[in-house]
Short mmCIF file of C-alpha atoms and ligand atoms in Angstrom, two decimals:
data_model
loop_
_atom_site.label_atom_id
_atom_site.label_comp_id
_atom_site.label_asym_id
_atom_site.label_seq_id
_atom_site.Cartn_x
_atom_site.Cartn_y
_atom_site.Cartn_z
CA MET A 900 83.07 118.34 74.43
CA GLN A 901 83.48 116.23 76.81
CA GLU A 902 81.10 116.44 79.39
CA MET A 903 82.67 116.33 82.81
CA ILE A 904 82.35 117.30 86.46
CA LEU A 905 85.02 120.07 88.02
CA ILE A 906 86.45 118.94 91.24
CA LEU A 907 87.65 121.94 93.52
CA ASP A 908 90.54 120.72 95.49
CA PHE A 909 90.41 122.45 98.79
CA GLY A 910 93.95 120.43 99.57
CA SER A 911 92.71 117.00 100.95
CA GLN A 912 95.06 114.11 100.53
CA VAL A 913 92.04 112.15 99.12
CA THR A 914 91.16 114.72 96.55
CA GLN A 915 92.63 112.64 93.59
CA LEU A 916 90.33 109.65 94.59
CA ILE A 917 87.39 111.38 93.94
CA GLY A 918 88.61 111.92 90.52
CA ARG A 919 89.49 108.52 90.26
CA ARG A 920 86.03 107.10 91.47
CA LEU A 921 84.22 109.08 89.03
CA ARG A 922 86.60 108.25 86.08
CA GLU A 923 85.54 104.50 87.11
CA LEU A 924 82.20 105.29 86.41
CA ASN A 925 83.38 106.50 82.77
CA VAL A 926 82.69 110.05 83.92
CA TYR A 927 85.43 112.58 82.66
CA CYS A 928 86.62 115.04 85.57
CA GLU A 929 88.85 117.38 86.33
CA ILE A 930 90.65 118.60 89.86
CA HIS A 931 91.26 122.37 89.82
CA PRO A 932 92.44 124.34 92.77
CA TYR A 933 89.51 126.12 94.85
CA ASN A 934 91.18 129.21 93.98
CA LYS A 935 91.40 128.77 90.07
CA ILE A 936 88.44 127.45 89.12
CA PRO A 937 88.34 127.35 84.98
CA THR A 938 85.85 129.02 82.63
CA LEU A 939 82.42 127.00 83.11
CA GLY A 940 81.66 125.53 79.86
CA GLU A 941 78.05 124.12 79.11
CA ASN A 942 80.19 120.75 78.92
CA VAL A 943 80.54 120.89 83.05
CA LYS A 944 77.74 119.16 84.40
CA GLY A 945 78.39 119.54 88.07
CA VAL A 946 80.89 120.45 90.80
CA ILE A 947 82.51 118.68 93.79
CA LEU A 948 83.97 120.18 96.89
CA SER A 949 86.92 118.50 98.18
CA GLY A 950 87.84 117.59 101.88
CA SER A 951 90.86 120.09 103.73
CA PRO A 952 93.04 119.86 106.23
CA PHE A 953 92.06 122.99 107.32
CA SER A 954 88.78 123.90 109.37
CA VAL A 955 87.11 126.06 108.11
CA ARG A 956 87.10 128.49 110.91
CA ASP A 957 90.81 128.44 110.61
CA GLU A 958 92.02 132.37 109.90
CA LYS A 959 93.68 130.91 106.78
CA ALA A 960 90.69 128.85 105.54
CA PRO A 961 90.71 128.17 101.77
CA ILE A 962 87.57 130.19 100.04
CA ALA A 963 86.60 129.20 96.91
CA ASP A 964 84.04 131.81 95.17
CA LEU A 965 80.74 129.61 94.18
CA SER A 966 79.16 132.81 92.71
CA ASN A 967 78.35 130.74 89.42
CA ILE A 968 78.20 127.47 90.55
CA LYS A 969 75.77 127.14 93.84
CA GLY A 970 72.06 127.19 92.53
CA LYS A 971 73.24 127.21 89.32
CA LEU A 972 75.05 123.61 89.04
CA PRO A 973 74.47 120.42 90.83
CA LEU A 974 76.98 120.64 93.82
CA LEU A 975 78.36 118.08 96.05
CA GLY A 976 80.26 119.51 99.08
CA ILE A 977 82.55 116.91 100.75
CA CYS A 978 83.72 117.04 104.27
CA TYR A 979 85.07 120.26 104.26
CA GLY A 980 83.28 121.07 101.12
CA ALA A 981 80.45 120.65 103.34
CA GLN A 982 81.28 122.82 106.14
CA PHE A 983 82.66 125.40 103.61
CA ILE A 984 78.82 125.70 102.09
CA SER A 985 77.21 125.44 105.58
CA GLN A 986 79.52 128.49 106.91
CA HIS A 987 79.19 130.34 103.86
CA PHE A 988 75.57 130.31 103.35
CA GLY A 989 73.94 130.67 106.40
CA GLY A 990 74.71 128.14 108.54
CA GLU A 991 77.39 127.56 111.27
CA VAL A 992 80.28 125.08 112.15
CA ASN A 993 82.09 124.61 115.61
CA GLY A 994 84.66 122.60 116.93
CA SER A 995 85.42 119.84 119.00
CA ILE A 996 81.32 118.96 120.21
CA ALA A 997 81.25 116.05 118.02
CA ARG A 998 84.45 114.89 116.37
CA GLU A 999 84.60 111.80 114.58
CA TYR A 1000 87.53 110.07 112.87
CA GLY A 1001 87.25 106.42 111.23
CA ARG A 1002 84.36 104.35 110.53
CA ALA A 1003 80.50 105.29 111.50
CA MET A 1004 77.31 104.10 110.62
CA LEU A 1005 75.28 106.45 108.79
CA THR A 1006 71.47 105.90 108.67
CA VAL A 1007 69.59 107.69 105.50
CA VAL A 1008 66.68 109.88 106.69
CA ASP A 1009 65.43 111.02 103.31
CA GLU A 1010 65.02 107.46 101.76
CA GLN A 1011 63.53 109.70 98.64
CA SER A 1012 66.84 111.51 98.37
CA PRO A 1013 68.47 111.02 94.86
CA LEU A 1014 71.94 110.96 96.51
CA PHE A 1015 70.98 107.47 98.42
CA LYS A 1016 69.29 106.00 95.43
CA GLY A 1017 69.84 102.26 95.67
CA ALA A 1018 71.74 102.58 99.15
CA SER A 1019 71.04 100.64 102.49
CA LYS A 1020 69.40 102.56 104.96
CA THR A 1021 72.17 101.77 107.09
CA SER A 1022 75.54 101.80 105.97
CA GLN A 1023 79.31 102.26 106.66
CA VAL A 1024 81.00 105.81 106.21
CA TRP A 1025 84.32 106.95 106.61
CA MET A 1026 84.60 110.25 108.66
CA SER A 1027 87.70 112.70 109.16
CA HIS A 1028 86.63 115.64 110.91
CA GLY A 1029 87.09 117.93 114.17
CA ASP A 1030 84.59 120.29 112.98
CA THR A 1031 80.63 119.70 112.84
CA ILE A 1032 77.83 121.65 111.53
CA ALA A 1033 75.86 122.89 113.98
CA LYS A 1034 73.43 124.51 111.77
CA LEU A 1035 72.51 124.04 108.40
CA PRO A 1036 72.55 126.54 106.00
CA GLU A 1037 69.46 128.49 104.70
CA ARG A 1038 66.64 126.28 103.02
CA ALA A 1039 68.68 123.03 104.14
CA ARG A 1040 67.42 119.69 105.52
CA VAL A 1041 69.19 116.87 106.92
CA ILE A 1042 69.16 113.71 104.68
CA ALA A 1043 71.50 111.38 106.68
CA SER A 1044 72.66 110.94 110.29
CA THR A 1045 75.00 109.06 112.19
CA ASP A 1046 74.93 108.51 116.31
CA ASP A 1047 77.26 111.32 116.86
CA VAL A 1048 76.39 114.03 113.92
CA GLU A 1049 73.12 114.57 113.23
CA ASN A 1050 73.55 117.13 109.88
CA ALA A 1051 75.99 113.96 108.15
CA ALA A 1052 74.66 114.78 104.87
CA TYR A 1053 71.90 117.54 104.07
CA LYS A 1054 70.62 118.78 101.08
CA ILE A 1055 69.26 122.45 99.84
CA ASP A 1056 65.88 123.06 98.86
CA GLY A 1057 65.01 124.62 95.53
CA GLU A 1058 68.73 123.85 94.27
CA GLU A 1059 70.99 120.84 93.50
CA THR A 1060 73.17 121.40 96.22
CA TYR A 1061 74.41 118.52 98.58
CA ALA A 1062 76.80 117.90 101.18
CA VAL A 1063 78.39 115.10 103.41
CA GLN A 1064 80.54 115.18 106.18
CA PHE A 1065 81.53 111.79 105.54
CA HIS A 1066 84.28 110.78 102.62
CA PRO A 1067 82.37 108.83 100.08
CA GLU A 1068 85.58 108.26 97.61
CA VAL A 1069 87.30 106.18 100.57
CA PHE A 1070 87.22 102.63 100.11
CA HIS A 1071 85.69 102.25 103.76
CA THR A 1072 82.61 104.27 103.09
CA LYS A 1073 80.98 100.63 101.59
CA GLU A 1074 78.34 102.57 99.57
CA GLY A 1075 80.42 105.74 98.79
CA PRO A 1076 80.33 104.42 94.56
CA GLN A 1077 77.08 103.94 94.84
CA MET A 1078 76.71 107.45 96.44
CA LEU A 1079 79.30 109.49 93.89
CA ALA A 1080 77.36 107.30 91.18
CA ASN A 1081 73.83 108.78 91.79
CA PHE A 1082 75.64 112.38 92.04
CA ALA A 1083 77.29 112.18 88.67
CA LEU A 1084 74.65 110.05 86.46
CA GLY A 1085 71.72 110.83 88.21
CA ILE A 1086 71.60 114.49 89.76
CA CYS A 1087 74.28 115.42 87.12
CA GLY A 1088 72.80 113.45 84.77
CA CYS A 1089 76.23 112.60 83.00
CA LYS A 1090 75.94 109.73 80.32
CA GLY A 1091 79.25 108.23 81.85
CA ASP A 1092 80.36 107.96 78.29
CA TRP A 1093 84.54 108.06 79.18
CA THR A 1094 85.57 105.23 77.91
CA PRO A 1095 88.84 104.08 76.71
CA ASP A 1096 87.18 103.83 73.01
CA SER A 1097 85.75 107.23 73.29
CA PHE A 1098 89.05 108.65 74.72
CA ILE A 1099 91.29 107.13 71.72
CA ASP A 1100 88.71 108.38 69.10
CA ASN A 1101 88.50 111.72 70.45
CA THR A 1102 92.23 112.04 70.78
CA VAL A 1103 93.01 110.53 67.71
CA ALA A 1104 90.99 113.19 66.05
CA SER A 1105 92.41 116.22 68.04
CA LEU A 1106 96.06 115.12 67.48
CA LYS A 1107 95.17 115.16 63.82
CA GLN A 1108 93.86 118.54 64.01
CA LYS A 1109 96.57 119.85 66.02
CA LEU A 1110 99.71 118.11 64.04
CA GLY A 1111 98.26 118.16 60.69
CA ASN A 1112 101.37 117.06 58.42
CA ASP A 1113 104.15 118.23 60.93
CA LYS A 1114 106.69 115.83 62.09
CA VAL A 1115 106.92 114.49 65.56
CA ILE A 1116 109.63 113.52 67.77
CA LEU A 1117 109.03 110.99 70.97
CA GLY A 1118 111.65 109.17 72.83
CA LEU A 1119 110.54 106.11 73.76
CA SER A 1120 111.75 104.18 76.98
CA GLY A 1121 109.78 100.73 77.09
CA GLY A 1122 107.39 102.03 79.65
CA VAL A 1123 103.67 101.99 79.66
CA ASP A 1124 103.32 105.83 79.18
CA SER A 1125 105.79 106.61 76.46
CA THR A 1126 104.29 103.16 74.57
CA VAL A 1127 101.01 104.19 74.86
CA ALA A 1128 101.57 107.78 73.99
CA ALA A 1129 103.44 106.45 70.33
CA VAL A 1130 100.88 104.42 69.57
CA LEU A 1131 98.22 106.62 69.86
CA LEU A 1132 100.45 109.36 67.85
CA ASN A 1133 100.87 106.61 65.67
CA LYS A 1134 96.99 106.41 64.78
CA ALA A 1135 96.88 109.91 64.45
CA ILE A 1136 100.13 110.72 62.21
CA GLY A 1137 101.30 107.28 61.06
CA GLN A 1138 104.60 107.57 59.74
CA ASN A 1139 105.22 111.53 60.65
CA LEU A 1140 105.84 110.46 63.96
CA THR A 1141 109.53 109.34 64.60
CA CYS A 1142 110.03 107.50 67.93
CA ILE A 1143 113.43 107.38 69.15
CA PHE A 1144 114.60 104.37 71.72
CA VAL A 1145 118.06 104.93 73.58
CA ASP A 1146 119.86 101.64 74.84
CA ASN A 1147 121.80 103.61 77.64
CA GLY A 1148 123.78 100.21 78.35
CA LEU A 1149 121.85 100.04 81.72
CA LEU A 1150 118.93 98.49 80.54
CA ARG A 1151 117.68 95.00 81.93
CA LYS A 1152 118.66 91.78 80.13
CA ASN A 1153 117.94 91.28 76.32
CA GLU A 1154 115.36 94.53 76.89
CA PHE A 1155 116.73 96.64 74.34
CA GLU A 1156 116.31 94.12 71.81
CA GLU A 1157 112.83 92.61 72.89
CA VAL A 1158 111.48 96.04 73.45
CA LEU A 1159 112.82 97.04 69.99
CA ASP A 1160 111.10 94.25 68.61
CA SER A 1161 107.54 94.62 70.06
CA TYR A 1162 107.77 98.28 68.78
CA LYS A 1163 108.53 97.19 65.31
CA GLU A 1164 105.74 94.74 65.11
CA MET A 1165 103.39 97.41 66.26
CA GLY A 1166 104.37 99.33 63.53
CA LEU A 1167 106.07 102.25 64.99
CA ASN A 1168 108.87 104.02 62.87
CA VAL A 1169 111.37 103.85 65.26
CA ILE A 1170 115.13 104.04 65.84
CA GLY A 1171 116.86 102.06 68.16
CA VAL A 1172 120.52 104.33 69.33
CA HIS A 1173 122.77 101.45 70.74
CA SER A 1174 125.11 104.39 73.22
CA GLY A 1175 125.76 102.21 76.15
CA HIS A 1176 129.57 102.94 75.59
CA LEU A 1177 128.82 106.56 76.13
CA PHE A 1178 127.12 106.04 79.29
CA LEU A 1179 129.51 103.90 80.87
CA GLU A 1180 132.37 106.09 80.04
CA LYS A 1181 130.05 109.08 81.89
CA LEU A 1182 129.77 107.18 84.60
CA LYS A 1183 133.11 106.16 85.39
CA SER A 1184 134.38 106.80 89.01
CA VAL A 1185 131.45 108.27 89.63
CA THR A 1186 129.87 106.98 92.86
CA ASP A 1187 127.54 109.76 94.38
CA PRO A 1188 123.61 108.86 93.38
CA GLU A 1189 122.71 112.25 92.34
CA ALA A 1190 125.93 112.76 90.66
CA LYS A 1191 124.99 109.29 88.63
CA ARG A 1192 121.60 110.50 87.71
CA LYS A 1193 123.01 113.61 86.48
CA ALA A 1194 125.59 111.86 84.43
CA ILE A 1195 122.91 109.61 83.07
CA GLY A 1196 120.65 111.93 82.52
CA SER A 1197 122.79 114.71 80.74
CA THR A 1198 124.00 112.01 78.74
CA PHE A 1199 120.61 110.63 77.67
CA ILE A 1200 119.77 114.43 76.69
CA ASP A 1201 122.79 114.78 74.30
CA VAL A 1202 122.31 111.57 72.65
CA PHE A 1203 118.61 111.98 71.91
CA ASP A 1204 119.03 115.48 70.58
CA ALA A 1205 121.89 114.38 68.49
CA GLU A 1206 119.67 111.86 66.65
CA ALA A 1207 116.33 114.07 66.91
CA GLN A 1208 118.54 116.63 64.81
CA LYS A 1209 118.74 114.25 62.30
CA ILE A 1210 115.04 114.46 61.78
CA GLU A 1211 114.55 116.95 59.51
CA GLY A 1212 111.62 119.58 60.17
CA ALA A 1213 110.57 118.26 62.76
CA ARG A 1214 108.05 120.61 64.88
CA TRP A 1215 106.80 118.76 68.12
CA LEU A 1216 108.28 117.02 70.86
CA ALA A 1217 105.35 114.27 72.06
CA GLN A 1218 105.50 113.28 75.69
CA GLY A 1219 104.01 110.52 78.24
CA THR A 1220 103.19 112.74 80.95
CA ILE A 1221 100.28 111.59 82.57
CA TYR A 1222 97.42 113.22 84.80
CA PRO A 1223 99.06 112.74 88.59
CA ASP A 1224 101.87 114.83 87.25
CA VAL A 1225 99.96 117.85 85.80
CA ILE A 1226 97.34 118.03 88.71
CA GLU A 1227 98.14 121.11 90.79
CA SER A 1228 98.28 120.62 93.92
CA VAL A 1229 97.12 123.08 96.65
CA SER A 1230 100.02 123.66 98.65
CA VAL A 1231 99.13 123.18 102.34
CA ASN A 1232 102.68 123.22 103.78
CA GLY A 1233 104.61 124.67 101.54
CA PRO A 1234 106.67 123.34 98.42
CA SER A 1235 107.42 119.97 99.20
CA CYS A 1236 111.22 119.19 99.09
CA LYS A 1237 113.05 117.28 96.94
CA ILE A 1238 114.41 114.18 98.17
CA LYS A 1239 116.31 112.54 94.67
CA SER A 1240 115.89 114.30 91.28
CA HIS A 1241 113.55 112.14 89.76
CA HIS A 1242 112.83 114.33 86.37
CA ASN A 1243 116.08 113.59 84.68
CA VAL A 1244 115.44 114.80 81.26
CA GLY A 1245 113.81 117.86 82.56
CA GLY A 1246 116.05 120.24 80.54
CA LEU A 1247 115.05 117.98 77.22
CA PRO A 1248 112.32 120.23 75.55
CA GLU A 1249 114.06 123.48 76.08
CA LYS A 1250 116.98 122.50 74.59
CA MET A 1251 115.57 121.51 71.68
CA ASN A 1252 113.27 124.28 70.75
CA LEU A 1253 110.19 122.05 69.77
CA LYS A 1254 106.63 122.30 70.94
CA ILE A 1255 105.28 120.11 73.40
CA VAL A 1256 102.15 117.52 72.74
CA GLU A 1257 101.24 115.04 75.59
CA PRO A 1258 98.29 113.15 74.63
CA LEU A 1259 97.96 111.32 77.83
CA ARG A 1260 97.80 114.36 79.90
CA SER A 1261 94.33 113.76 81.32
CA LEU A 1262 94.92 110.15 82.12
CA PHE A 1263 95.44 108.47 85.76
CA LYS A 1264 97.94 105.41 85.24
CA ASP A 1265 95.74 102.77 85.10
CA GLU A 1266 93.40 104.54 82.95
CA VAL A 1267 96.90 104.63 80.39
CA ARG A 1268 96.87 101.15 81.21
CA ARG A 1269 93.30 100.61 79.62
CA VAL A 1270 93.70 102.85 76.66
CA GLY A 1271 96.70 100.55 75.77
CA ARG A 1272 94.92 97.55 76.25
CA ALA A 1273 92.12 99.30 73.93
CA LEU A 1274 94.97 100.18 71.21
CA GLY A 1275 95.86 96.32 71.57
CA ILE A 1276 99.09 96.44 72.99
CA LYS A 1277 100.60 93.33 74.39
CA ARG A 1278 99.58 92.73 78.35
CA GLU A 1279 103.89 92.38 78.72
CA LEU A 1280 104.36 95.71 77.30
CA ILE A 1281 101.40 97.39 79.40
CA GLY A 1282 101.75 95.33 82.66
CA ARG A 1283 105.22 96.23 82.96
CA HIS A 1284 106.34 98.02 86.39
CA PRO A 1285 107.93 101.29 86.47
CA PHE A 1286 111.39 101.46 85.88
CA PRO A 1287 113.74 104.75 86.80
CA GLY A 1288 115.22 106.47 84.01
CA PRO A 1289 118.82 106.38 85.30
CA SER A 1290 117.86 102.19 85.04
CA LEU A 1291 120.12 99.64 86.75
CA GLY A 1292 122.76 102.61 87.22
CA ILE A 1293 121.07 103.68 90.15
CA ARG A 1294 120.76 99.80 91.32
CA ILE A 1295 124.39 99.10 91.41
CA LEU A 1296 125.75 100.88 94.69
CA GLY A 1297 128.57 102.85 94.07
CA GLU A 1298 130.56 102.73 90.79
CA VAL A 1299 129.12 101.38 87.96
CA THR A 1300 131.21 98.49 85.85
CA GLU A 1301 130.04 96.25 82.93
CA GLU A 1302 131.12 93.12 85.46
CA LYS A 1303 128.80 94.32 88.10
CA LEU A 1304 125.93 94.83 85.24
CA ARG A 1305 126.67 91.45 84.19
CA ILE A 1306 125.76 90.14 87.60
CA LEU A 1307 122.80 92.32 88.63
CA ARG A 1308 121.55 91.82 84.99
CA ASP A 1309 121.78 87.76 85.60
CA ALA A 1310 120.47 87.97 89.04
CA ASP A 1311 117.77 90.67 88.25
CA ASP A 1312 116.32 88.40 84.81
CA ILE A 1313 116.16 85.07 87.27
CA PHE A 1314 114.12 87.45 90.16
CA ILE A 1315 111.93 89.11 87.15
CA LYS A 1316 111.27 85.36 85.31
CA SER A 1317 110.25 84.03 88.59
CA LEU A 1318 107.89 86.49 89.19
CA ARG A 1319 106.06 85.79 86.45
CA ASN A 1320 105.81 82.09 86.28
CA TRP A 1321 104.85 81.97 90.05
CA PRO A 1322 100.84 81.94 90.23
CA CYS A 1323 98.92 83.99 93.29
CA GLU A 1324 95.52 84.96 93.55
CA LEU A 1325 95.91 88.22 94.25
CA PRO A 1326 94.67 91.86 92.93
CA SER A 1327 96.37 92.83 90.30
CA ALA A 1328 98.69 96.02 90.69
CA SER A 1329 97.74 97.60 87.25
CA TYR A 1330 94.44 96.96 87.03
CA PRO A 1331 92.60 97.61 90.14
CA ASN A 1332 89.59 95.57 90.62
CA GLU A 1333 91.04 92.74 88.47
CA MET A 1334 93.21 89.44 89.53
CA ALA A 1335 96.51 89.29 88.90
CA ASP A 1336 97.80 86.83 86.10
CA ASN A 1337 100.70 86.03 88.56
CA LEU A 1338 102.85 86.96 91.15
CA TYR A 1339 104.85 89.93 88.96
CA ASP A 1340 101.10 91.38 87.92
CA SER A 1341 100.25 91.57 91.44
CA ILE A 1342 103.40 93.58 92.54
CA TRP A 1343 103.68 97.72 91.89
CA GLN A 1344 107.40 97.08 91.03
CA ALA A 1345 110.15 94.65 91.67
CA GLY A 1346 114.09 94.60 91.15
CA THR A 1347 116.99 93.72 92.27
CA ILE A 1348 120.18 95.88 93.97
CA LEU A 1349 123.58 94.78 93.60
CA LEU A 1350 125.42 95.78 97.40
CA PRO A 1351 129.06 97.11 97.21
CA VAL A 1352 129.73 94.85 99.95
CA LYS A 1353 131.39 91.08 99.61
CA SER A 1354 130.83 88.67 102.04
CA VAL A 1355 132.56 85.09 102.92
CA GLY A 1356 130.63 81.82 101.80
CA VAL A 1357 131.44 77.98 100.87
CA MET A 1358 131.36 76.86 97.32
CA GLY A 1359 131.55 73.44 97.46
CA ASP A 1360 135.14 72.64 99.36
CA GLU A 1361 136.00 76.32 99.01
CA ARG A 1362 135.75 79.21 100.44
CA SER A 1363 133.95 82.35 98.31
CA TYR A 1364 134.00 86.04 98.65
CA GLU A 1365 131.73 87.31 96.79
CA TYR A 1366 128.86 90.04 96.33
CA THR A 1367 125.29 90.10 97.90
CA ILE A 1368 122.31 90.66 95.77
CA ALA A 1369 119.23 92.49 97.28
CA LEU A 1370 115.82 91.73 96.02
CA ARG A 1371 112.96 94.64 96.63
CA ALA A 1372 109.35 93.90 95.47
CA VAL A 1373 106.86 96.70 96.67
CA ILE A 1374 102.85 97.49 96.20
CA SER A 1375 102.14 101.51 95.85
CA THR A 1376 99.80 103.36 93.99
CA ASP A 1377 101.74 106.26 92.80
CA GLY A 1378 105.43 105.62 94.13
CA MET A 1379 105.00 107.89 96.94
CA THR A 1380 105.01 105.80 99.50
CA ALA A 1381 105.45 102.05 99.23
CA ASP A 1382 105.00 98.97 101.41
CA TRP A 1383 106.97 95.84 100.94
CA VAL A 1384 105.47 92.31 99.84
CA HIS A 1385 105.12 89.48 101.58
CA LEU A 1386 106.73 87.41 99.24
CA PRO A 1387 105.92 83.38 99.62
CA TYR A 1388 109.00 81.79 101.59
CA GLU A 1389 108.66 78.92 99.35
CA PHE A 1390 109.09 81.50 96.05
CA MET A 1391 112.13 83.58 98.22
CA ALA A 1392 113.89 79.98 98.75
CA LYS A 1393 113.67 79.26 94.95
CA VAL A 1394 115.14 82.71 93.69
CA SER A 1395 117.78 82.86 96.09
CA ASN A 1396 118.86 79.37 95.30
CA ASP A 1397 118.85 79.79 91.76
CA ILE A 1398 120.54 83.46 91.96
CA ILE A 1399 123.37 82.07 94.25
CA ASN A 1400 123.94 79.02 91.65
CA LYS A 1401 123.57 80.50 88.38
CA VAL A 1402 125.14 84.08 89.04
CA LYS A 1403 128.44 84.06 89.05
CA GLY A 1404 130.05 86.29 91.96
CA VAL A 1405 126.84 86.16 94.26
CA ASN A 1406 126.89 84.45 97.16
CA ARG A 1407 124.31 85.72 99.25
CA VAL A 1408 120.66 86.62 98.54
CA CYS A 1409 118.71 89.26 100.79
CA TYR A 1410 115.05 90.75 100.76
CA ASP A 1411 114.40 94.15 101.51
CA ILE A 1412 111.85 94.46 104.02
CA SER A 1413 111.71 98.12 104.54
CA SER A 1414 108.44 100.25 103.25
CA LYS A 1415 108.51 103.75 102.11
CA PRO A 1416 108.79 106.21 104.18
CA PRO A 1417 111.14 105.80 105.53
CA ALA A 1418 113.29 104.15 103.03
CA THR A 1419 113.02 104.78 99.68
CA ILE A 1420 111.81 102.39 96.99
CA GLU A 1421 115.32 102.69 95.07
CA TRP A 1422 118.70 101.83 97.24
CA GLU A 1423 120.09 105.27 95.61
P1 XMP B 2052 112.13 106.31 95.47
O1 XMP B 2052 113.49 105.24 95.09
O2 XMP B 2052 112.26 107.88 95.53
O3 XMP B 2052 111.31 105.42 93.93
O4 XMP B 2052 111.14 105.85 96.33
C1 XMP B 2052 109.83 106.11 93.65
C2 XMP B 2052 109.63 105.61 92.12
O5 XMP B 2052 110.38 106.65 91.12
C3 XMP B 2052 111.09 105.69 90.68
N1 XMP B 2052 112.53 106.56 90.28
C4 XMP B 2052 112.98 107.16 89.51
N2 XMP B 2052 112.39 107.58 87.88
N3 XMP B 2052 114.11 108.47 87.74
C5 XMP B 2052 112.84 107.94 87.37
O6 XMP B 2052 112.55 108.46 86.28
C6 XMP B 2052 115.26 108.49 88.66
O7 XMP B 2052 115.76 109.10 88.81
C7 XMP B 2052 113.85 107.93 89.77
N4 XMP B 2052 114.70 107.42 90.83
C8 XMP B 2052 113.47 106.70 91.48
C9 XMP B 2052 111.65 104.39 91.22
O8 XMP B 2052 111.64 103.34 90.58
C10 XMP B 2052 109.93 104.52 91.72
O9 XMP B 2052 109.36 103.53 90.94
#
């Protein structure tokens, strides 16, 4: 069994970052809610308690049952986690005396502590707590302090329990990665053998065992997740996997053909279904964004289902679900409201009566890309920007028509190709810690939007009255928040010129400089 570290989530906004940092150390970890502790098998090498928006002194403060953990397994409490251990094991937490937010300088008091091995005596840490640990829990001693907070880190003697008031997982804690490595690889003794190659070997073996000789169907979208899932399954069960790639008539210029060719080159058993006409028919006169999404989503389900019915004896539906989609979140402020209906093919599994297999369920997005790279998938495919299921259908504001699709496709093609051809010296958006190949690679998502307004211009000696194209380029980590990219002026000048000169029907180009929130990435 893969060795792992269990992260118990008390609802902090940065809990996922703890997971990310451990995975970067090639240590497998899982995030579970504080009140749903899974069975602790021998493969669990240690436990981390996350931060929380609560104070331990709140009436409704989350309480975890650590009876099978504390003193039995290495344990690291972070922020709320540190206060929780203190509060429940003989210490005392109180408010307001030494609130600390933001950067602070940590001084290591116990230089022999394995938690600080290889770390500087003083280094910057990130604090975010209103409460402070006034009295340490039983048998505990201070191992690091800041100017304002004496008990910034402690260790309980006689057991491998450590606690830190600061957040080692956030970027601003300069030596946080070293401290987390000390905990996971040193104190917990993890081997750090969770690599893309080991993931591939283990996953292929378990898929073989799970699926045997069964037939599996998978919907390919051209996106990273479904592509990597397909290649993994293909490695495990070969021709028993049938992939279905639907041309909804709303894809980017030449996208369907190019991506289909790549899939075939990779040896995937893939059926390409041309059904653009059907989608366009269903979109006729539909102008409301949500109605468009629903029309596209339900047509997709019908097309996919009809195609899947032709595959005799299929028992499984494979999906490219990834870890952020399955982490059960600790609800702190009640369920979040739905802003757009993103899960447009949500009804598919129920309708098809197939069992679900999700080979990427345990991976973060950048890990999916690394696995894709280890599987030998072309960089153009695994470095692709996210693209919404309803495709260009939600980038043409208002009714979708053939003519508008032609305009948007041509403009989009110019923008995307120009991004790919523009050199830059920025970090890659797809692989943290690596440099981007070009401007495209440094951006999380980019595209063009066709606005439903015409405006006046001049072309030669004539007055024109044509459409406006908006360019959108954002950086983000998960699409939940996003910032607009500061594209170079020379780049924007060139793209604007190219679009206006080459795309018939456009006489104006704008750049969207809104962040999310309050704007969204897509305009519909
Ligand atoms: P928004 O517009 O909500 O988009 O800021 C966040 C991310 O989600 C993508 N998106 C969708 N993906 N179906 C999808 O599969 C949808 O209906 C949909 N709407 C938005 C969007 O491209 C961005 O990456």
